[in-house]
């Protein structure tokens, strides 16, 4: 395993690794992904093993053109509209899979649907162009642990187990893509993210049920049920202050300045900045080996909703 700075040569090297069924970590605008040939069963098996990912949790397939996407899935009118407005970008569409799609059935956990996304990070688009085929890529973290937004996070998770980590600095958003299920008439958000149902309605005039309203419907995204984004250290939410044996993750200007055991997601109270820092700061505080990470309240507006959702999931009991 090696961390190498992004360059043309490294994209070529990564391409040959993918052709040989090896794994390569690469930055997307959301989080780092662990890229693998979406048609190679044994490579995908190895990926599930390395991530300790349950087989029932399907992967997102990354493409760099609508043509490539249409070889994999049936695009209804709404899918075409959303793809034309939001791709490339942090939006995954779940659609009916085409029988002719050349995808490993393990990658889609045997479902008749597939999650597809066109990332906007240049490095990932260049890798797909160079490879010429769809790339499956889950977030580059051990299943259940905090996602990776930097190359060193990926290294901390996997050490020598993956062939290459392409270092392209930090992911722009720091939160995973929004997942929308368009595979039946009941359109719904499976995972909230930077693109929310209001933006979708404003730009595309398409109504999507928000995640919170779907509790009684069948959950198709198995990954959504599980404890996730969790540091090894227990966390305590809505904390006003931290005790001596606790690390402290705070938001806004009412808190003490950052120190070794206290990190401020955004002193000026900017939720975009907080999202960008969230996974990096959780990892930093986790390394301190304190009894607990106390986390101050974070407003439940805008991206704050997504941040709170991640923290709630991190705090679930298994
Ligand atoms: O931003 C992102 O989406 C990142 C970057 C690397 O692209 N990827 C990512 O992948 O977050 P992962 O594997 O960590 O999360 C994918 C989620 C899982 O919760 C999975 O259950 C859901 O997508 N998913 C994938 N295919 C699905 C399908 N056919 N039906 C329902 N859910 C699906
Ligand atoms: Mg993930």
Tab-separated table of C-alpha atoms and ligand atoms in Angstrom:
chain	number	residue	atom	x	y	z
A	1	UNK	CA	0.000	0.000	0.000
A	2	UNK	CA	1.154	3.458	-0.736
A	3	UNK	CA	-0.235	6.956	-0.445
A	4	UNK	CA	0.606	8.790	-3.677
A	5	UNK	CA	-0.266	12.341	-4.664
A	6	UNK	CA	-2.784	12.615	-7.482
A	7	UNK	CA	-1.134	12.809	-10.936
A	8	UNK	CA	-1.606	11.439	-14.461
A	9	UNK	CA	0.871	8.635	-13.790
A	10	UNK	CA	-0.927	7.658	-10.612
A	11	UNK	CA	-4.271	7.520	-12.443
A	12	UNK	CA	-2.632	5.111	-14.935
A	13	UNK	CA	-1.228	3.031	-12.099
A	14	UNK	CA	-4.640	2.992	-10.384
A	15	UNK	CA	-6.259	1.908	-13.661
A	16	UNK	CA	-3.936	-1.065	-13.983
A	17	UNK	CA	-4.654	-2.005	-10.353
A	18	UNK	CA	-8.400	-1.927	-11.062
A	19	UNK	CA	-7.891	-4.096	-14.163
A	20	UNK	CA	-6.107	-6.640	-11.967
A	21	UNK	CA	-8.986	-6.681	-9.488
A	22	UNK	CA	-7.189	-4.640	-6.825
A	23	UNK	CA	-8.611	-1.861	-4.654
A	24	UNK	CA	-7.722	1.816	-4.921
A	25	UNK	CA	-8.835	4.594	-2.566
A	26	UNK	CA	-9.813	7.791	-4.328
A	27	UNK	CA	-11.322	11.107	-3.265
A	28	UNK	CA	-14.826	12.140	-4.187
A	29	UNK	CA	-16.393	15.502	-3.366
A	30	UNK	CA	-18.330	13.786	-0.543
A	31	UNK	CA	-15.925	11.343	1.148
A	32	UNK	CA	-13.075	9.064	0.015
A	33	UNK	CA	-14.233	5.903	-1.762
A	34	UNK	CA	-12.685	2.445	-2.095
A	35	UNK	CA	-12.783	1.857	-5.831
A	36	UNK	CA	-13.093	-1.559	-7.431
A	37	UNK	CA	-14.100	-2.953	-10.850
A	38	UNK	CA	-17.906	-3.225	-10.569
A	39	UNK	CA	-17.972	-6.312	-12.802
A	40	UNK	CA	-15.281	-8.314	-10.978
A	41	UNK	CA	-16.873	-10.703	-8.428
A	42	UNK	CA	-13.699	-11.807	-6.682
A	43	UNK	CA	-12.450	-8.223	-6.355
A	44	UNK	CA	-15.789	-7.210	-4.847
A	45	UNK	CA	-15.717	-10.133	-2.445
A	46	UNK	CA	-12.277	-8.990	-1.296
A	47	UNK	CA	-13.620	-5.463	-0.807
A	48	UNK	CA	-16.490	-6.682	1.440
A	49	UNK	CA	-14.007	-8.708	3.454
A	50	UNK	CA	-11.551	-5.858	3.934
A	51	UNK	CA	-14.318	-3.430	4.928
A	52	UNK	CA	-16.022	-6.072	7.124
A	53	UNK	CA	-19.174	-5.079	5.279
A	54	UNK	CA	-22.317	-7.235	5.569
A	55	UNK	CA	-23.198	-8.856	2.230
A	56	UNK	CA	-26.739	-7.401	2.414
A	57	UNK	CA	-25.405	-3.863	2.023
A	58	UNK	CA	-25.100	-2.982	-1.694
A	59	UNK	CA	-22.477	-0.680	-3.228
A	60	UNK	CA	-22.924	2.537	-5.193
A	61	UNK	CA	-21.809	2.281	-8.815
A	62	UNK	CA	-19.923	5.325	-10.111
A	63	UNK	CA	-20.129	6.363	-13.756
A	64	UNK	CA	-18.864	9.336	-15.768
A	65	UNK	CA	-21.562	9.677	-18.411
A	66	UNK	CA	-25.286	9.190	-18.855
A	67	UNK	CA	-24.496	6.642	-21.587
A	68	UNK	CA	-22.548	4.529	-19.094
A	69	UNK	CA	-25.392	4.865	-16.555
A	70	UNK	CA	-28.041	3.846	-19.080
A	71	UNK	CA	-26.204	0.590	-19.755
A	72	UNK	CA	-26.744	-0.323	-16.113
A	73	UNK	CA	-30.208	0.967	-15.200
A	74	UNK	CA	-33.617	1.932	-16.545
A	75	UNK	CA	-33.931	5.707	-16.398
A	76	UNK	CA	-37.481	6.984	-15.927
A	77	UNK	CA	-38.309	10.627	-16.725
A	78	UNK	CA	-37.613	11.779	-13.168
A	79	UNK	CA	-34.228	10.054	-13.137
A	80	UNK	CA	-33.308	11.748	-16.418
A	81	UNK	CA	-34.336	15.130	-15.015
A	82	UNK	CA	-32.445	14.708	-11.728
A	83	UNK	CA	-29.324	13.415	-13.477
A	84	UNK	CA	-29.348	16.352	-15.898
A	85	UNK	CA	-29.632	18.859	-13.037
A	86	UNK	CA	-27.520	17.330	-10.260
A	87	UNK	CA	-24.853	15.214	-11.994
A	88	UNK	CA	-21.962	15.325	-11.643
A	89	UNK	CA	-22.496	15.839	-7.922
A	90	UNK	CA	-23.435	14.375	-4.524
A	91	UNK	CA	-26.627	12.574	-5.556
A	92	UNK	CA	-27.142	8.803	-5.852
A	93	UNK	CA	-30.170	7.481	-7.736
A	94	UNK	CA	-31.604	4.033	-7.005
A	95	UNK	CA	-33.138	2.667	-10.179
A	96	UNK	CA	-34.239	-0.659	-11.620
A	97	UNK	CA	-31.189	-2.559	-12.779
A	98	UNK	CA	-30.989	-3.657	-16.419
A	99	UNK	CA	-30.705	-7.409	-16.977
A	100	UNK	CA	-27.866	-6.711	-19.391
A	101	UNK	CA	-25.894	-4.652	-16.817
A	102	UNK	CA	-22.439	-6.123	-16.526
A	103	UNK	CA	-22.259	-5.823	-12.735
A	104	UNK	CA	-21.266	-8.372	-10.127
A	105	UNK	CA	-24.438	-9.518	-8.319
A	106	UNK	CA	-22.505	-9.253	-5.056
A	107	UNK	CA	-22.038	-5.514	-5.678
A	108	UNK	CA	-25.812	-5.036	-5.715
A	109	UNK	CA	-26.453	-7.622	-2.958
A	110	UNK	CA	-28.614	-9.577	-5.397
A	111	UNK	CA	-31.227	-6.780	-5.594
A	112	UNK	CA	-33.049	-5.883	-8.806
A	113	UNK	CA	-32.159	-2.238	-8.224
A	114	UNK	CA	-28.862	-0.389	-8.369
A	115	UNK	CA	-27.530	2.820	-6.795
A	116	UNK	CA	-25.727	4.995	-9.350
A	117	UNK	CA	-23.864	8.241	-9.037
A	118	UNK	CA	-21.691	10.519	-11.163
A	119	UNK	CA	-19.182	12.109	-8.783
A	120	UNK	CA	-17.898	15.616	-9.467
A	121	UNK	CA	-14.354	15.177	-8.156
A	122	UNK	CA	-11.963	15.486	-11.113
A	123	UNK	CA	-9.728	12.677	-9.903
A	124	UNK	CA	-12.557	10.134	-9.751
A	125	UNK	CA	-13.973	11.197	-13.135
A	126	UNK	CA	-10.478	10.848	-14.648
A	127	UNK	CA	-10.142	7.387	-13.108
A	128	UNK	CA	-13.477	6.239	-14.565
A	129	UNK	CA	-12.510	7.646	-18.009
A	130	UNK	CA	-9.174	5.892	-17.890
A	131	UNK	CA	-10.711	2.598	-16.701
A	132	UNK	CA	-13.573	2.881	-19.206
A	133	UNK	CA	-16.102	0.961	-17.094
A	134	UNK	CA	-18.304	1.574	-14.029
A	135	UNK	CA	-16.521	1.610	-10.674
A	136	UNK	CA	-18.124	0.399	-7.448
A	137	UNK	CA	-17.010	2.434	-4.444
A	138	UNK	CA	-18.256	2.382	-0.865
A	139	UNK	CA	-16.958	4.938	1.585
A	140	UNK	CA	-13.339	4.093	2.463
A	141	UNK	CA	-13.818	3.180	6.131
A	142	UNK	CA	-14.326	-0.014	8.081
A	143	UNK	CA	-18.029	-0.854	8.132
A	144	UNK	CA	-19.707	1.092	10.947
A	145	UNK	CA	-16.745	3.399	11.629
A	146	UNK	CA	-16.401	7.090	10.751
A	147	UNK	CA	-16.118	7.791	6.997
A	148	UNK	CA	-12.846	9.064	5.531
A	149	UNK	CA	-12.461	12.587	4.195
A	150	UNK	CA	-8.644	12.528	3.855
A	151	UNK	CA	-6.048	10.076	2.534
A	152	UNK	CA	-4.573	9.515	6.004
A	153	UNK	CA	-8.008	8.460	7.329
A	154	UNK	CA	-8.061	5.682	4.737
A	155	UNK	CA	-4.576	4.599	5.721
A	156	UNK	CA	-5.568	4.519	9.411
A	157	UNK	CA	-8.456	2.157	8.553
A	158	UNK	CA	-6.751	-0.235	6.184
A	159	UNK	CA	-2.985	-0.021	6.627
A	160	UNK	CA	-1.336	-2.213	4.027
A	161	UNK	CA	-4.520	-3.983	2.955
A	162	UNK	CA	-5.192	-1.853	-0.106
A	163	UNK	CA	-2.937	-1.362	-3.065
A	164	UNK	CA	-2.988	2.403	-3.498
A	165	UNK	CA	-4.450	5.516	-1.863
A	166	UNK	CA	-4.571	8.514	-4.188
A	167	UNK	CA	-4.088	11.643	-2.080
A	168	UNK	CA	-6.171	14.558	-3.359
A	169	UNK	CA	-6.419	16.473	-0.057
A	170	UNK	CA	-9.800	16.834	1.705
A	171	UNK	CA	-13.201	15.968	0.285
A	172	UNK	CA	-15.107	19.190	-0.407
A	173	UNK	CA	-18.352	18.436	1.463
A	174	UNK	CA	-17.345	15.835	4.072
A	175	UNK	CA	-20.760	14.096	4.026
A	176	UNK	CA	-21.910	11.191	1.833
A	177	UNK	CA	-24.169	11.681	-1.176
A	178	UNK	CA	-27.926	12.023	-0.839
A	179	UNK	CA	-29.601	8.755	-1.895
A	180	UNK	CA	-32.954	8.936	-3.668
A	181	UNK	CA	-34.975	5.869	-4.511
A	182	UNK	CA	-36.824	6.252	-7.807
A	183	UNK	CA	-37.197	2.525	-8.428
A	184	UNK	CA	-40.922	2.508	-7.652
A	185	UNK	CA	-43.648	5.169	-7.740
A	186	UNK	CA	-43.139	6.049	-4.108
A	187	UNK	CA	-40.070	8.299	-4.540
A	188	UNK	CA	-38.169	8.739	-1.325
A	189	UNK	CA	-34.917	9.846	0.231
A	190	UNK	CA	-33.012	6.853	1.619
A	191	UNK	CA	-30.103	8.882	2.996
A	192	UNK	CA	-30.070	12.623	3.563
A	193	UNK	CA	-27.124	14.672	2.357
A	194	UNK	CA	-26.121	17.998	0.847
A	195	UNK	CA	-28.914	17.873	-1.757
A	196	UNK	CA	-32.246	17.967	0.106
A	197	UNK	CA	-35.874	17.537	-0.975
A	198	UNK	CA	-36.448	21.320	-1.020
A	199	UNK	CA	-33.606	21.919	-3.496
A	200	UNK	CA	-34.900	19.029	-5.587
A	201	UNK	CA	-38.405	20.458	-5.673
A	202	UNK	CA	-37.145	23.956	-6.414
A	203	UNK	CA	-34.884	22.917	-9.285
A	204	UNK	CA	-36.663	19.863	-10.708
A	205	UNK	CA	-40.277	20.236	-9.513
A	206	UNK	CA	-40.164	16.627	-8.327
A	207	UNK	CA	-41.618	15.730	-4.913
A	208	UNK	CA	-39.564	13.291	-2.864
A	209	UNK	CA	-40.656	12.032	0.560
A	210	UNK	CA	-38.167	12.987	3.220
A	211	UNK	CA	-36.481	10.217	5.181
A	212	UNK	CA	-38.182	10.966	8.493
A	213	UNK	CA	-41.645	10.290	7.035
A	214	UNK	CA	-40.885	6.824	5.743
A	215	UNK	CA	-40.730	4.928	9.035
A	216	UNK	CA	-43.553	2.516	8.213
A	217	UNK	CA	-42.413	1.739	4.688
A	218	UNK	CA	-40.078	-1.127	3.893
A	219	UNK	CA	-36.491	-0.025	4.196
A	220	UNK	CA	-34.640	-0.993	1.056
A	221	UNK	CA	-31.272	0.425	1.991
A	222	UNK	CA	-30.044	-2.123	4.531
A	223	UNK	CA	-27.082	0.053	5.440
A	224	UNK	CA	-29.480	2.667	6.693
A	225	UNK	CA	-30.566	0.464	9.586
A	226	UNK	CA	-27.208	0.016	11.136
A	227	UNK	CA	-25.125	1.804	13.669
A	228	UNK	CA	-22.733	3.867	11.596
A	229	UNK	CA	-20.194	6.697	11.703
A	230	UNK	CA	-19.254	5.557	15.205
A	231	UNK	CA	-15.990	6.333	16.955
A	232	UNK	CA	-14.654	3.620	19.273
A	233	UNK	CA	-15.130	6.039	22.156
A	234	UNK	CA	-18.773	6.379	23.327
A	235	UNK	CA	-20.389	9.711	22.518
A	236	UNK	CA	-22.733	11.964	24.517
A	237	UNK	CA	-24.983	14.333	22.566
A	238	UNK	CA	-26.264	17.849	23.420
A	239	UNK	CA	-23.553	18.358	26.043
A	240	UNK	CA	-23.242	21.827	27.596
A	241	UNK	CA	-19.780	21.127	28.949
A	242	UNK	CA	-17.294	18.294	29.192
A	243	UNK	CA	-15.925	16.645	32.295
A	244	UNK	CA	-12.254	15.920	32.850
A	245	UNK	CA	-12.140	12.536	31.195
A	246	UNK	CA	-14.159	13.600	28.197
A	247	UNK	CA	-13.116	14.990	24.839
A	248	UNK	CA	-15.350	17.828	23.633
A	249	UNK	CA	-16.648	18.489	20.124
A	250	UNK	CA	-18.365	21.857	19.948
A	251	UNK	CA	-20.064	24.207	17.511
A	252	UNK	CA	-20.286	28.012	17.628
A	253	UNK	CA	-18.658	30.832	19.551
A	254	UNK	CA	-19.972	30.109	23.065
A	255	UNK	CA	-17.283	27.538	23.775
A	256	UNK	CA	-13.649	27.660	24.869
A	257	UNK	CA	-10.999	27.853	22.149
A	258	UNK	CA	-9.866	24.601	20.562
A	259	UNK	CA	-7.318	22.653	22.574
A	260	UNK	CA	-5.951	19.154	22.403
A	261	UNK	CA	-9.174	17.650	23.741
A	262	UNK	CA	-11.683	20.256	22.510
A	263	UNK	CA	-12.283	20.875	18.810
A	264	UNK	CA	-14.679	23.422	17.359
A	265	UNK	CA	-16.518	22.309	14.202
A	266	UNK	CA	-17.111	25.946	13.316
A	267	UNK	CA	-16.388	28.796	15.661
A	268	UNK	CA	-18.351	31.168	13.432
A	269	UNK	CA	-21.338	28.798	13.446
A	270	UNK	CA	-21.156	27.836	9.760
A	271	UNK	CA	-22.802	24.458	9.117
A	272	UNK	CA	-20.959	23.837	5.813
A	273	UNK	CA	-17.678	24.229	7.674
A	274	UNK	CA	-18.954	21.951	10.448
A	275	UNK	CA	-19.864	19.242	7.902
A	276	UNK	CA	-16.424	19.530	6.309
A	277	UNK	CA	-14.727	19.045	9.705
A	278	UNK	CA	-17.104	16.509	11.283
A	279	UNK	CA	-15.508	13.154	10.393
A	280	UNK	CA	-11.919	14.460	10.690
A	281	UNK	CA	-12.548	15.914	14.163
A	282	UNK	CA	-14.419	12.820	15.399
A	283	UNK	CA	-11.438	10.712	14.336
A	284	UNK	CA	-8.978	13.094	16.053
A	285	UNK	CA	-10.923	13.016	19.330
A	286	UNK	CA	-11.369	9.236	19.103
A	287	UNK	CA	-7.578	8.860	19.090
A	288	UNK	CA	-7.303	10.553	22.493
A	289	UNK	CA	-8.749	7.449	24.181
A	290	UNK	CA	-10.956	9.436	26.562
A	291	UNK	CA	-13.936	7.880	28.391
A	292	UNK	CA	-16.382	9.729	26.186
A	293	UNK	CA	-16.682	12.346	23.447
A	294	UNK	CA	-19.156	15.000	24.593
A	295	UNK	CA	-20.764	16.837	21.670
A	296	UNK	CA	-22.523	20.177	21.966
A	297	UNK	CA	-25.927	20.807	20.364
A	298	UNK	CA	-25.808	21.537	16.651
A	299	UNK	CA	-28.683	23.459	15.034
A	300	UNK	CA	-31.143	21.219	13.188
A	301	UNK	CA	-31.385	23.486	10.163
A	302	UNK	CA	-29.836	23.062	6.692
A	303	UNK	CA	-26.797	20.783	6.768
A	304	UNK	CA	-27.237	20.653	10.554
A	305	UNK	CA	-30.022	18.113	9.924
A	306	UNK	CA	-27.560	15.833	8.149
A	307	UNK	CA	-24.901	16.288	10.839
A	308	UNK	CA	-27.449	15.472	13.577
A	309	UNK	CA	-28.607	12.390	11.651
A	310	UNK	CA	-25.029	11.085	11.440
A	311	UNK	CA	-24.467	11.720	15.157
A	312	UNK	CA	-27.754	10.029	16.087
A	313	UNK	CA	-26.715	6.946	14.112
A	314	UNK	CA	-23.246	7.012	15.667
A	315	UNK	CA	-24.921	6.931	19.074
A	316	UNK	CA	-27.178	3.910	18.439
A	317	UNK	CA	-26.783	0.777	20.510
A	318	UNK	CA	-26.112	-2.206	18.291
B	1	LIG	O1	-20.955	9.869	-1.202
B	1	LIG	C1	-21.086	8.667	-1.363
B	1	LIG	O2	-22.169	8.142	-1.708
B	1	LIG	C2	-19.854	7.762	-1.130
B	1	LIG	C3	-18.811	8.081	-2.209
B	1	LIG	C4	-17.594	7.213	-2.112
B	1	LIG	O3	-19.421	7.984	-3.468
B	1	LIG	N1	-20.200	6.392	-1.117
B	1	LIG	C5	-20.888	5.819	-0.092
B	1	LIG	O4	-21.022	4.443	-0.222
B	1	LIG	O5	-21.320	6.450	0.840
B	1	LIG	P1	-21.449	3.520	1.007
B	1	LIG	O6	-21.254	2.146	0.487
B	1	LIG	O7	-20.731	3.898	2.214
B	1	LIG	O8	-22.988	3.778	1.164
B	1	LIG	C6	-23.850	3.356	0.142
B	1	LIG	C7	-25.263	3.275	0.622
B	1	LIG	C8	-25.512	2.114	1.560
B	1	LIG	O9	-26.258	2.571	2.665
B	1	LIG	C9	-26.351	1.174	0.720
B	1	LIG	O10	-27.270	0.462	1.509
B	1	LIG	C10	-27.050	2.113	-0.248
B	1	LIG	O11	-26.078	3.069	-0.531
B	1	LIG	N2	-27.420	1.444	-1.505
B	1	LIG	C11	-26.619	1.099	-2.536
B	1	LIG	N3	-27.307	0.456	-3.490
B	1	LIG	C12	-28.588	0.385	-3.070
B	1	LIG	C13	-29.805	-0.170	-3.585
B	1	LIG	N4	-29.841	-0.801	-4.735
B	1	LIG	N5	-30.924	-0.039	-2.849
B	1	LIG	C14	-30.891	0.601	-1.656
B	1	LIG	N6	-29.785	1.141	-1.110
B	1	LIG	C15	-28.657	1.032	-1.796
B	2	LIG	MG1	-20.370	4.168	4.142
